[in-house]
mmCIF file of C-alpha atoms in Angstrom:
data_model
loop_
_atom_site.group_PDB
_atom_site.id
_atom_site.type_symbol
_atom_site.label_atom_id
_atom_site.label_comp_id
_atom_site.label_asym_id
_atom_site.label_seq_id
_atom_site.Cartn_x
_atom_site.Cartn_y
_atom_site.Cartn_z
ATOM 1 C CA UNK M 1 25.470 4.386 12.744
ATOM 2 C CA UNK M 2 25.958 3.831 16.550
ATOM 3 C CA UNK M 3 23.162 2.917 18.985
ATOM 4 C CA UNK M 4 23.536 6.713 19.941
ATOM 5 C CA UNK M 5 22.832 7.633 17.396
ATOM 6 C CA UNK M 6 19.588 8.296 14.825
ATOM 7 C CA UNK M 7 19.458 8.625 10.755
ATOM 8 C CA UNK M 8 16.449 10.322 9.917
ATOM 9 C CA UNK M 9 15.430 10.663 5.803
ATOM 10 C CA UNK M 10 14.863 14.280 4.788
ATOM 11 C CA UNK M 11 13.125 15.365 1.482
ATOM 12 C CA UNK M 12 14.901 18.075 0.320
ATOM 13 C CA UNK M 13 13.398 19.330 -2.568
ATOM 14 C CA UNK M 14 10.182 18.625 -4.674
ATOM 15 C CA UNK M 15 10.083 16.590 -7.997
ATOM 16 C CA UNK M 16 10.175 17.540 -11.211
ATOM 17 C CA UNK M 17 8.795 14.359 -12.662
ATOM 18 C CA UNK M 18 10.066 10.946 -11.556
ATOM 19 C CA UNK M 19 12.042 11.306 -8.670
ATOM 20 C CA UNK M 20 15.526 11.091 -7.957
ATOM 21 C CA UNK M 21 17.982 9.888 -4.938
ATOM 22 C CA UNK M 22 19.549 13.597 -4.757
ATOM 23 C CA UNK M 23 16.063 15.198 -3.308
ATOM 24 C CA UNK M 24 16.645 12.626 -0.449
ATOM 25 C CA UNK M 25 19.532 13.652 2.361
ATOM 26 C CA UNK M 26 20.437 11.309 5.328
ATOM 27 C CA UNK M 27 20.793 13.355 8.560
ATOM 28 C CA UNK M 28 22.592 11.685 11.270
ATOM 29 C CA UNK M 29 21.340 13.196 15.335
ATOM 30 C CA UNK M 30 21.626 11.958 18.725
ATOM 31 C CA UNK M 31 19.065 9.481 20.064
ATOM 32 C CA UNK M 32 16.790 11.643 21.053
ATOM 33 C CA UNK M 33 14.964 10.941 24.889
ATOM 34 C CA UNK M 34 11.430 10.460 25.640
ATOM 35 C CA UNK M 35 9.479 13.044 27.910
ATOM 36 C CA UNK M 36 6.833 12.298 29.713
ATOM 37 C CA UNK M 37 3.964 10.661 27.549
ATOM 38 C CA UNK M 38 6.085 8.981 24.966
ATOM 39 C CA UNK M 39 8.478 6.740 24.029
ATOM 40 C CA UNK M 40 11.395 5.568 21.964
ATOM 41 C CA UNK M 41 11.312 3.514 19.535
ATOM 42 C CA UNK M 42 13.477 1.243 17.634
ATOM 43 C CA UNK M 43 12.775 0.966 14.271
ATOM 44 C CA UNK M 44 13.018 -2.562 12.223
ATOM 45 C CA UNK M 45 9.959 -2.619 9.298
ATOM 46 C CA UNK M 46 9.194 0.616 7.049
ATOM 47 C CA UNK M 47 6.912 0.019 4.492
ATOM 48 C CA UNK M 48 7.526 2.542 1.182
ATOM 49 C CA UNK M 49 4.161 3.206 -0.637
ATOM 50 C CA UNK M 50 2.775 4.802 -3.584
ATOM 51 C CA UNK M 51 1.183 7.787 -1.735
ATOM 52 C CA UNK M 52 4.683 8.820 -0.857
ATOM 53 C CA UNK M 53 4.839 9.626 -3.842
ATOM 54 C CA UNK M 54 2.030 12.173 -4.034
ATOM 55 C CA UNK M 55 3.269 12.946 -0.245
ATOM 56 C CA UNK M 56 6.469 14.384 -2.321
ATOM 57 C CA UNK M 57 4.789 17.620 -4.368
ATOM 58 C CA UNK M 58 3.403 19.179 -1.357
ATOM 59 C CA UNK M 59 3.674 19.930 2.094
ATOM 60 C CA UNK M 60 0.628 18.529 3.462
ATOM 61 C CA UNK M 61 2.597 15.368 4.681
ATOM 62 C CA UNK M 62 6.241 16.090 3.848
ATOM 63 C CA UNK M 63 7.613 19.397 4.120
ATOM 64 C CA UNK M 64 10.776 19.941 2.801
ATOM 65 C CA UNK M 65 13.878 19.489 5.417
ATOM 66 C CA UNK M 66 11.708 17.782 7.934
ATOM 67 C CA UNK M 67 11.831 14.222 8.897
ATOM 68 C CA UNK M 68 9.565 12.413 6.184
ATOM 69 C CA UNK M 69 6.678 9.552 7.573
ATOM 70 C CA UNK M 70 5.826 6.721 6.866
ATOM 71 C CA UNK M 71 4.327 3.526 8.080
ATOM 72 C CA UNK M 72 6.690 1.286 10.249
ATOM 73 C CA UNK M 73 7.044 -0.973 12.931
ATOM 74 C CA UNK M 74 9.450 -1.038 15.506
ATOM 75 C CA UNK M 75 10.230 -1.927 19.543
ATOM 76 C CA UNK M 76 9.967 0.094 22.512
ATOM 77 C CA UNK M 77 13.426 0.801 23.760
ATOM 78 C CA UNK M 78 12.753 3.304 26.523
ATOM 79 C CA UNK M 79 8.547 4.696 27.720
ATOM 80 C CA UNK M 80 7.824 7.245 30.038
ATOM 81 C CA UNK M 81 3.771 6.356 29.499
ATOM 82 C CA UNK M 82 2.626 2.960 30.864
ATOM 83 C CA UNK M 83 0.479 2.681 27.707
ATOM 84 C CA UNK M 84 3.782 1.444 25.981
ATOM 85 C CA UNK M 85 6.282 -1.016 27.805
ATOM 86 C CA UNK M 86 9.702 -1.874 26.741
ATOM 87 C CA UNK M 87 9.736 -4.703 24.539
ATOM 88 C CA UNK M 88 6.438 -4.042 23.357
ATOM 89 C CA UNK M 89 6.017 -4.002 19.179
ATOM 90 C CA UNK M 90 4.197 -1.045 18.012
ATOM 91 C CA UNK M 91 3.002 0.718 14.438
ATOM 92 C CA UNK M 92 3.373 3.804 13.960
ATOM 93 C CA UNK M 93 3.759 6.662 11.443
ATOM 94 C CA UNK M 94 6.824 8.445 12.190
ATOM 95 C CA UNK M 95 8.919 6.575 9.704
ATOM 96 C CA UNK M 96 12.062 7.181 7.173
ATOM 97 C CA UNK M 97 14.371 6.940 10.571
ATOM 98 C CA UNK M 98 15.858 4.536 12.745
ATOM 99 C CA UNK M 99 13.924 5.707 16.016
ATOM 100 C CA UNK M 100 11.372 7.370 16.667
ATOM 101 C CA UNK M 101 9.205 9.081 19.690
ATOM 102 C CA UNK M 102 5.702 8.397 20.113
ATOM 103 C CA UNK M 103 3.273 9.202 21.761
ATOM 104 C CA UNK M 104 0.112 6.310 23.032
ATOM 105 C CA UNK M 105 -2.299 8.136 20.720
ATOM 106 C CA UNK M 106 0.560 7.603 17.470
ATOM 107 C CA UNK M 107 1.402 3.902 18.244
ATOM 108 C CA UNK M 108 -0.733 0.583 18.096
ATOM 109 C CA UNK M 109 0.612 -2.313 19.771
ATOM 110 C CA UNK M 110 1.158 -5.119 17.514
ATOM 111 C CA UNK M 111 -0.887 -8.325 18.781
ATOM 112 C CA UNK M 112 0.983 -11.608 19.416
ATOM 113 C CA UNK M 113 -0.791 -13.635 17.087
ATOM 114 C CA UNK M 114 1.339 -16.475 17.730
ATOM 115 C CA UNK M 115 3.393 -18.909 15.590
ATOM 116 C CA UNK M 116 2.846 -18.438 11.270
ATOM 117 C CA UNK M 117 2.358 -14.922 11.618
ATOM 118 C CA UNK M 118 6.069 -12.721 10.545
ATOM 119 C CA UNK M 119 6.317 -9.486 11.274
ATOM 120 C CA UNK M 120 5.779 -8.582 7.830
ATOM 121 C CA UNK M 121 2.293 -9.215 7.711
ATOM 122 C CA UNK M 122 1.818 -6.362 9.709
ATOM 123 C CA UNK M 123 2.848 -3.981 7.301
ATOM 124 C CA UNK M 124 1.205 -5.740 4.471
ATOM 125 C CA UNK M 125 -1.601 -7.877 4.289
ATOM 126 C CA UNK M 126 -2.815 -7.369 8.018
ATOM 127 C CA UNK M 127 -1.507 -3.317 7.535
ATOM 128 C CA UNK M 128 -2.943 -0.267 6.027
ATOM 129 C CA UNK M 129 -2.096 -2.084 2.514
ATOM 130 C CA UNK M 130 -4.269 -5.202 2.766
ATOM 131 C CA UNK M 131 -6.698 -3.219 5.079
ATOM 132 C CA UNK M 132 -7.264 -1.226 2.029
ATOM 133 C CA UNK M 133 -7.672 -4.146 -0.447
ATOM 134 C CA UNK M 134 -10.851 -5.557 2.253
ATOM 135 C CA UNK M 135 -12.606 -2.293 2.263
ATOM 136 C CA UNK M 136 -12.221 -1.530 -1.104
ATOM 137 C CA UNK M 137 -13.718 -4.835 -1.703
ATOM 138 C CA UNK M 138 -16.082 -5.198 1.095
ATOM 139 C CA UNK M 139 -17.140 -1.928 2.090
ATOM 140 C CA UNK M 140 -17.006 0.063 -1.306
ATOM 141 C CA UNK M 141 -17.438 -2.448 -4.209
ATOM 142 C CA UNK M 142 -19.242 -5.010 -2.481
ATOM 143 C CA UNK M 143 -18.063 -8.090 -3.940
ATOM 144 C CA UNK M 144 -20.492 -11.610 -3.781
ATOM 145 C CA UNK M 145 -19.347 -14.458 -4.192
ATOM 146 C CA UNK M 146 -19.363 -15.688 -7.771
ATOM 147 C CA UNK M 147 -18.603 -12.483 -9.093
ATOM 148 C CA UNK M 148 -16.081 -11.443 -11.137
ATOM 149 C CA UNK M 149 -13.139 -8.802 -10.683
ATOM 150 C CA UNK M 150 -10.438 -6.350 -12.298
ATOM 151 C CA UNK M 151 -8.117 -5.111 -9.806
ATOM 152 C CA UNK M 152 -5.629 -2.673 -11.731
ATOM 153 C CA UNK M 153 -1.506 -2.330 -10.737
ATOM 154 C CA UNK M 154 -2.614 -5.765 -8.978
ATOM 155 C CA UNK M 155 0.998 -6.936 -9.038
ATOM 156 C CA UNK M 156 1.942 -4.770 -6.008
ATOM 157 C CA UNK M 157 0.940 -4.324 -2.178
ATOM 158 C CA UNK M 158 -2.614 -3.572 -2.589
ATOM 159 C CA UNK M 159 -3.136 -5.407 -5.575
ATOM 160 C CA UNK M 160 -2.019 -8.705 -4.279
ATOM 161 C CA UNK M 161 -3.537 -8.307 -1.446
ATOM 162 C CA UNK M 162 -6.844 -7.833 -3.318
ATOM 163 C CA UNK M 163 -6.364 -11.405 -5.294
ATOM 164 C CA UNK M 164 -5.623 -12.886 -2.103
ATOM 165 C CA UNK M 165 -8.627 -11.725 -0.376
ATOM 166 C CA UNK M 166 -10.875 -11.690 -3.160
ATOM 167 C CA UNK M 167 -10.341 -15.328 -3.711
ATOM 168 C CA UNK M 168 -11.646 -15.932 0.172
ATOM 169 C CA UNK M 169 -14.592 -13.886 -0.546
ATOM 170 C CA UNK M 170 -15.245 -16.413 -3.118
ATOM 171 C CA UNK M 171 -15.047 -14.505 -6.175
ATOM 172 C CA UNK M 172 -15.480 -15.558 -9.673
ATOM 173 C CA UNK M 173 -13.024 -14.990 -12.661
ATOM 174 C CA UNK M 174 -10.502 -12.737 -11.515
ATOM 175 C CA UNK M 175 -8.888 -10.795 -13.901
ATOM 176 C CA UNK M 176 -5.648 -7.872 -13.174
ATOM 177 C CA UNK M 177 -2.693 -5.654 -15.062
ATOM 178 C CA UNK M 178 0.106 -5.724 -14.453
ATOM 179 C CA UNK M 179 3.627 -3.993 -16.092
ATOM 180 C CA UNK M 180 5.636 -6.627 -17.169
ATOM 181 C CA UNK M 181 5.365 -10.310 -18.437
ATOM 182 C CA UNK M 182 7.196 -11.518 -15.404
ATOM 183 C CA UNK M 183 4.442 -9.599 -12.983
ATOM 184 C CA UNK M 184 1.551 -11.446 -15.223
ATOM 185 C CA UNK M 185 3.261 -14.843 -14.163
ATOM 186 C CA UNK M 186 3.446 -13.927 -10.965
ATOM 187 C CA UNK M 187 -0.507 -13.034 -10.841
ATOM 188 C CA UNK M 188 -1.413 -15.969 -12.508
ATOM 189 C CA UNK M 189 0.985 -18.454 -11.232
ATOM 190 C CA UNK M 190 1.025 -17.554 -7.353
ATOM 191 C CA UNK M 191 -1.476 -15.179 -6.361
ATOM 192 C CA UNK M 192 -4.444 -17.208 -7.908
ATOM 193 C CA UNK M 193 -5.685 -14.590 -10.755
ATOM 194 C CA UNK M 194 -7.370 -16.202 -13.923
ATOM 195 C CA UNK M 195 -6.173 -13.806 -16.538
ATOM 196 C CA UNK M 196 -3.911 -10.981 -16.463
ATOM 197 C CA UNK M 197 -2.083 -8.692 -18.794
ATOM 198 C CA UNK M 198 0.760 -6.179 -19.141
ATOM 199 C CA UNK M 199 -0.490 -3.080 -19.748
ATOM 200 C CA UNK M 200 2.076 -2.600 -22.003
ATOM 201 C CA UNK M 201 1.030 -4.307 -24.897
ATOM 202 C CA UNK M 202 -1.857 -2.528 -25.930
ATOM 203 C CA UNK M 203 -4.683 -0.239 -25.670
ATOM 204 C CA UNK M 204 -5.649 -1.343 -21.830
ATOM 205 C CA UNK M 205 -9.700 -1.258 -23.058
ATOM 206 C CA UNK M 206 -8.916 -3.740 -25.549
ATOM 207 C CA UNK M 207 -6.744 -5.879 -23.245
ATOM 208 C CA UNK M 208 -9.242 -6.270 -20.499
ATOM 209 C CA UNK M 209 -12.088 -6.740 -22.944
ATOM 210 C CA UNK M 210 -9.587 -10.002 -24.201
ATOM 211 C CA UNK M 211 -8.966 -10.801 -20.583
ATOM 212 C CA UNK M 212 -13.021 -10.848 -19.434
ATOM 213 C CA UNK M 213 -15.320 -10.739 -22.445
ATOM 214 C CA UNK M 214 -17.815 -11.448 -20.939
ATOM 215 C CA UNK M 215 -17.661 -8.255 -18.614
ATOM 216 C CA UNK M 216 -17.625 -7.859 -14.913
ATOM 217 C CA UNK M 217 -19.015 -7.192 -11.754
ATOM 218 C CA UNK M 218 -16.659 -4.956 -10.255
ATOM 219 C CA UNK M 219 -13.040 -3.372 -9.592
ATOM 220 C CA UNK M 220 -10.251 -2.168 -7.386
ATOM 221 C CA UNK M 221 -8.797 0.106 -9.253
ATOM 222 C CA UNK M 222 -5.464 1.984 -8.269
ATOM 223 C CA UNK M 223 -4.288 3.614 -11.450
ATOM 224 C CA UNK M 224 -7.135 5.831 -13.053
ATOM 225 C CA UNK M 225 -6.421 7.104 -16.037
ATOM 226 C CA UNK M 226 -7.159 4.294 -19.257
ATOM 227 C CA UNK M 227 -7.468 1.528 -16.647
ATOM 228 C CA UNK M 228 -10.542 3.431 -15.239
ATOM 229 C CA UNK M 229 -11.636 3.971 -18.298
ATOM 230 C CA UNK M 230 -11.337 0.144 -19.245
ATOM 231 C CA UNK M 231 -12.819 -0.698 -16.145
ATOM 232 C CA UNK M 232 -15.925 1.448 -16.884
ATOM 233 C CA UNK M 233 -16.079 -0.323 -20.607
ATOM 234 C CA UNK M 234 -15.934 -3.658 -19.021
ATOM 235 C CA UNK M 235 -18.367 -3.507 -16.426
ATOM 236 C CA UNK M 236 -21.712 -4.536 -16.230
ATOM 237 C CA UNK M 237 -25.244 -2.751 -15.661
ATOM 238 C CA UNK M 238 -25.012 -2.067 -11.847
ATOM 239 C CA UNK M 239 -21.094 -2.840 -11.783
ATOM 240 C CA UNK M 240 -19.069 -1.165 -9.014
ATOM 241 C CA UNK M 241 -15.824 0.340 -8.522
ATOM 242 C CA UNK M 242 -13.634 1.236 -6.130
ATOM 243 C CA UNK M 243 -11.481 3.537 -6.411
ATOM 244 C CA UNK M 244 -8.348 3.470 -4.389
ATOM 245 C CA UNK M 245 -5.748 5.555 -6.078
ATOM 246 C CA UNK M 246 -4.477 7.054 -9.531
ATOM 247 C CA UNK M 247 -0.964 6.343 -9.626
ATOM 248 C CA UNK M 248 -1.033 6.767 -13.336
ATOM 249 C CA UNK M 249 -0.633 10.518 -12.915
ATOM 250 C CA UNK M 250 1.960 10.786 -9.812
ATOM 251 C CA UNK M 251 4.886 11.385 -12.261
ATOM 252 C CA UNK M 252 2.701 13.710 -14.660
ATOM 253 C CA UNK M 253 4.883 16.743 -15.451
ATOM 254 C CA UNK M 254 1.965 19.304 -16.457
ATOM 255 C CA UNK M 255 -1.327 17.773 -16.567
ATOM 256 C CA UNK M 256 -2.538 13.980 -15.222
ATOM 257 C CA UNK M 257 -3.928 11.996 -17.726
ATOM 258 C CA UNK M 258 -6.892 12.463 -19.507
ATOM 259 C CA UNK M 259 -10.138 11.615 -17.809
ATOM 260 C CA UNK M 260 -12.279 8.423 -19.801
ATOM 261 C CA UNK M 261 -13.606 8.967 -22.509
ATOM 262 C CA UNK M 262 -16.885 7.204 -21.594
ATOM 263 C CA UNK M 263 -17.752 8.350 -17.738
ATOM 264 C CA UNK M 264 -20.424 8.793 -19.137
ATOM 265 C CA UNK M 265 -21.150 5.370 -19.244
ATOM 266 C CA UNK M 266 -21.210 5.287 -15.558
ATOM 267 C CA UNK M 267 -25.098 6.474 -15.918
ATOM 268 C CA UNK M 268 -25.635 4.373 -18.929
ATOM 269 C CA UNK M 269 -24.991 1.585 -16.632
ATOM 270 C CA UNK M 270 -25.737 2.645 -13.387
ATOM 271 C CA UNK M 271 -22.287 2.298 -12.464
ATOM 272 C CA UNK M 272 -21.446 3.194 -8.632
ATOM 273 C CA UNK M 273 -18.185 4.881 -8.461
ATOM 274 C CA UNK M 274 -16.768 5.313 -5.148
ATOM 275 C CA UNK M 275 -12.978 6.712 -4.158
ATOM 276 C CA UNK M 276 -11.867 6.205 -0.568
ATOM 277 C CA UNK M 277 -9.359 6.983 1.896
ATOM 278 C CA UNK M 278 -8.245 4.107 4.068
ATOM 279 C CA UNK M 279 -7.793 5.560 7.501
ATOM 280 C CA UNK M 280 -12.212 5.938 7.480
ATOM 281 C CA UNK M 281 -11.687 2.561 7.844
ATOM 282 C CA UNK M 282 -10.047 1.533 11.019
ATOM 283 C CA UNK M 283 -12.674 -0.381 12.351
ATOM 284 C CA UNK M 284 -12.408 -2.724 9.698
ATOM 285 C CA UNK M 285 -9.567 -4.461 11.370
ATOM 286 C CA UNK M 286 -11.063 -7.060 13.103
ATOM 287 C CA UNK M 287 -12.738 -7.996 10.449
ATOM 288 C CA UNK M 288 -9.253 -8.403 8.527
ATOM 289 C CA UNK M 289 -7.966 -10.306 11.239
ATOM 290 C CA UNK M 290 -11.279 -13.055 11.725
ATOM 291 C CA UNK M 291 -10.733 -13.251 7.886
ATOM 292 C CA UNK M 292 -6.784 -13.545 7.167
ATOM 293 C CA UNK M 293 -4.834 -14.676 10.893
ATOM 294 C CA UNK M 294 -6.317 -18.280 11.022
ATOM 295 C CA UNK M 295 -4.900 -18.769 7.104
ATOM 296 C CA UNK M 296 -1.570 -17.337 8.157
ATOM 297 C CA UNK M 297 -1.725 -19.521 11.191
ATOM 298 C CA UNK M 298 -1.787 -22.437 8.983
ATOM 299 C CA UNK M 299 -0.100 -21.666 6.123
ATOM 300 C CA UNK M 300 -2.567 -21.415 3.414
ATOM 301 C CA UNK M 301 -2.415 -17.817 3.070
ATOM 302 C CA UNK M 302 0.560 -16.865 1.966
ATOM 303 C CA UNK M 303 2.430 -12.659 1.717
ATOM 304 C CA UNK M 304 3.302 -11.219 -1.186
ATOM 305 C CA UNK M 305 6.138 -9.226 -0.178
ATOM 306 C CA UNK M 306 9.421 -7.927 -1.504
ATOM 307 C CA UNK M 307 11.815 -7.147 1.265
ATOM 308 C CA UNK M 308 15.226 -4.858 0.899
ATOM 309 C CA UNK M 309 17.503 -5.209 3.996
ATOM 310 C CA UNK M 310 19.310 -1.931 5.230
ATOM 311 C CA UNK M 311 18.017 1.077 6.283
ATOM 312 C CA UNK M 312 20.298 2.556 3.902
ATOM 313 C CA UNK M 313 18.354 1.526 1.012
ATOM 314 C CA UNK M 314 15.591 2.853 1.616
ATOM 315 C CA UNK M 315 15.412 5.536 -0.954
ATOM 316 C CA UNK M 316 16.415 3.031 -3.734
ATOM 317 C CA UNK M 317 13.540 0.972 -1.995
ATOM 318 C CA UNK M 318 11.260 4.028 -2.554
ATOM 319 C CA UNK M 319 12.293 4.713 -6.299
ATOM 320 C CA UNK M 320 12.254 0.720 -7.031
ATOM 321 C CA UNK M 321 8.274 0.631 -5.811
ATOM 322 C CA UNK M 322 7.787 3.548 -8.413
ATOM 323 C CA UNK M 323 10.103 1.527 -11.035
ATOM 324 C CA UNK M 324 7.668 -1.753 -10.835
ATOM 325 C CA UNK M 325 10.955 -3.746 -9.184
ATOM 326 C CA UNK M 326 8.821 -5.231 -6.519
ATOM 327 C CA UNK M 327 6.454 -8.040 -6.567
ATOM 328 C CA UNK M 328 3.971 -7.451 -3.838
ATOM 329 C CA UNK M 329 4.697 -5.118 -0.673
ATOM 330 C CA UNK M 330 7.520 -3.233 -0.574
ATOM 331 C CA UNK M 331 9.199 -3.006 2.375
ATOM 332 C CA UNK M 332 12.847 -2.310 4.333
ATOM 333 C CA UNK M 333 14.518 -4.170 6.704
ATOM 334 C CA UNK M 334 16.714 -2.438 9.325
#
C-alpha cells in the first residue's frame, strides 16, 4: 500500500455456516478524489461487530463484490464541503477500507474531549456499542438503582459496556455469561460483575438460576436462544428485558435455535419484552457523554477493548470477534 493508493474489503460470496477468510478479497484502487460535497478520508479505527455477521447472508447491507461498511473513524485528508475541514476527526460508516468519501450528512465530527479520552472510546463505549448498552438499559429495560441484572455474551463490546454502565446507574447484583473461564475472570475481576458463568458448562437456565437465585429485575440480552429463555425463568413479576441481538443463531445452518420453552411466562409474569435497533437512538448521546466523559477524564472509567493493529488483519479481526478471541470491543488499528 502507497498513499495513492486505497484497499477496500470485498465480500465475495455468502456463508455457509461460520465464515471463512476466502469469502473476503482485498482490492487495491487509486485514491479516489472528492467532488463537490464530500471529502476524503483517512482511515485509522474500524470497529468489527456482530451484526456483520448477519450483514453477510444478505444484501441489505453488503452486497456481494461491493465495498463492505462498517463503523470507523478516520481524518479528513482533502474536503470540498466546509462542513468537514482537513484535520478534522470524523465517524462514519463507509468502512472495511483505508479511505473513504463522505459526504456532511455520512460523517460526525468527533468532539475534542480533551486529555483521558483515546480515540478508542469513540468506537466503543462513547460509539454505537456502548450507546447501545445505555439505551438498552435506560430507555428499554429501565434499570433503578438497586436492581439487579443479567446481561448475556457480556464479555464483549456491548456487554462490557453494559457492566460498566450499569454499575453507574447504581445497580444491584450483577450477574453475566460468558464463553470461557478466562472471560468469567475477566467479568468478575475487572469489569465489576458479581457472578458470572461460562455458558459452557451447563444448561444456561440452571446456571443463571445458581448465579442469581434469588431472581432479577431485568436483562440485556444479546444472544436469544436458551439465554432468553433463562432470562425469562429468572426474572421477576414485572421484570424487563431488552433485547439487543440473537447472536446465538448467526452461524445456524438451517433453522436458528429453538424459541423458549416458557415465553409464555412472559404473561405469567408480566414480563415486558422489548427488541431495539440502536440508530432510534441517536439522541441518546448526550446523555452518554454527561454520564461516561467526566469518568474517562479522570480515569475511573476504564475501556474494555481488544485492539489488532494492521489493516490487513482485519478479516482475522472479524472471524476472531465471532471465535470469542476478544475481551471487550473489537477493533483494528491502521
Amino acid at each position: 500500500m502507497t498513499n495513492d493508493t486505497m484497499i477496500t474489503v470485498r465480500q465475495t460470496a455468502r456463508p455457509n455456516g461460520f465464515p471463512t477468510p476466502d469469502l473476503f478479497a482485498f482490492v487495491e484502487s487509486p485514491v479516489p478524489a472528492p467532488e463537490p460535497g464530500t471529502a476524503l478520508v483517512e482511515n485509522l479505527l474500524w470497529s468489527v461487530d456482530p451484526y456483520h455477521r448477519e450483514a453477510m447472508d444478505s444484501d441489505e447491507i453488503w452486497t456481494l463484490d461491493s465495498p463492505m461498511e462498517g463503523r470507523t473513524l478516520g481524518r479528513v485528508l482533502d474536503s470540498r464541503d466546509p462542513a468537514l475541514r482537513p484535520g478534522d476527526l470524523v465517524l462514519h460508516r463507509r468502512g472495511w477500507r483505508t479511505h473513504s468519501v463522505v459526504s456532511p450528512a455520512e460523517a460526525r465530527t468527533v468532539p475534542d474531549l480533551g486529555p483521558g479520552v483515546p480515540l478508542a472510546a469513540h468506537l466503543s463505549l462513547l460509539g454505537g456499542t456502548g450507546l447501545s448498552a445505555f439505551v438498552g438499559l435506560t430507555r428499554i429495560a429501565r434499570l433503578q438503582p438497586g436492581e439487579d441484572l443479567f446481561v448475556s455474551a457480556a464479555a464483549g463490546g456491548v456487554g462490557t459496556a453494559a457492566g460498566r454502565i450499569a454499575r453507574l446507574l447504581g445497580a444491584g447484583r450483577l450477574v453475566g455469561s460468558a464463553g470461557s473461564a478466562r472471560k468469567v475472570a475477566y467479568l468478575t475481576d475487572r469489569v465489576g460483575f458479581d457472578a458470572a458463568f461460562d455458558y459452557h458448562e451447563g444448561p444456561v437456565p440452571e446456571l443463571l438460576a445458581k448465579a442469581a437465585p434469588d431472581g432479577l429485575d431485568a436483562v440485556l440480552d444479546g444472544v436469544g436462544g436458551d439465554h432468553l429463555e433463562a432470562a425469562i425463568g429468572a426474572l421477576r413479576p414485572f421484570g424487563r428485558i431488552a433485547w439487543v441481538g440473537a447472536v446465538g443463531q448467526y452461524h445456524s445452518l438451517s433453522a436458528p435455535p429453538p424459541a423458549p420453552r416458557n415465553l409464555f411466562d412472559v404473561v405469567g409474569k408480566s414480563i415486558r419484552l422489548e427488541g431495539f435497533l440502536v440508530r432510534d437512538h441517536a439522541d441518546a448521546f448526550d446523555e452518554l457523554y454527561d454520564l461516561a466523559v467526566p469518568r474517562l477524564r479522570e480515569g475511573s472509567l476504564p475501556l474494555d477493548v481488544t485492539v489488532v493493529e494492521g489493516f490487513e488483519h482485519i478479516v482475522s479481526a472479524f472471524l476472531g470477534m465471532l471465535r470469542g478471541e476478544n475481551l471487550g470491543k473489537m477493533l483494528v488499528a491502521r
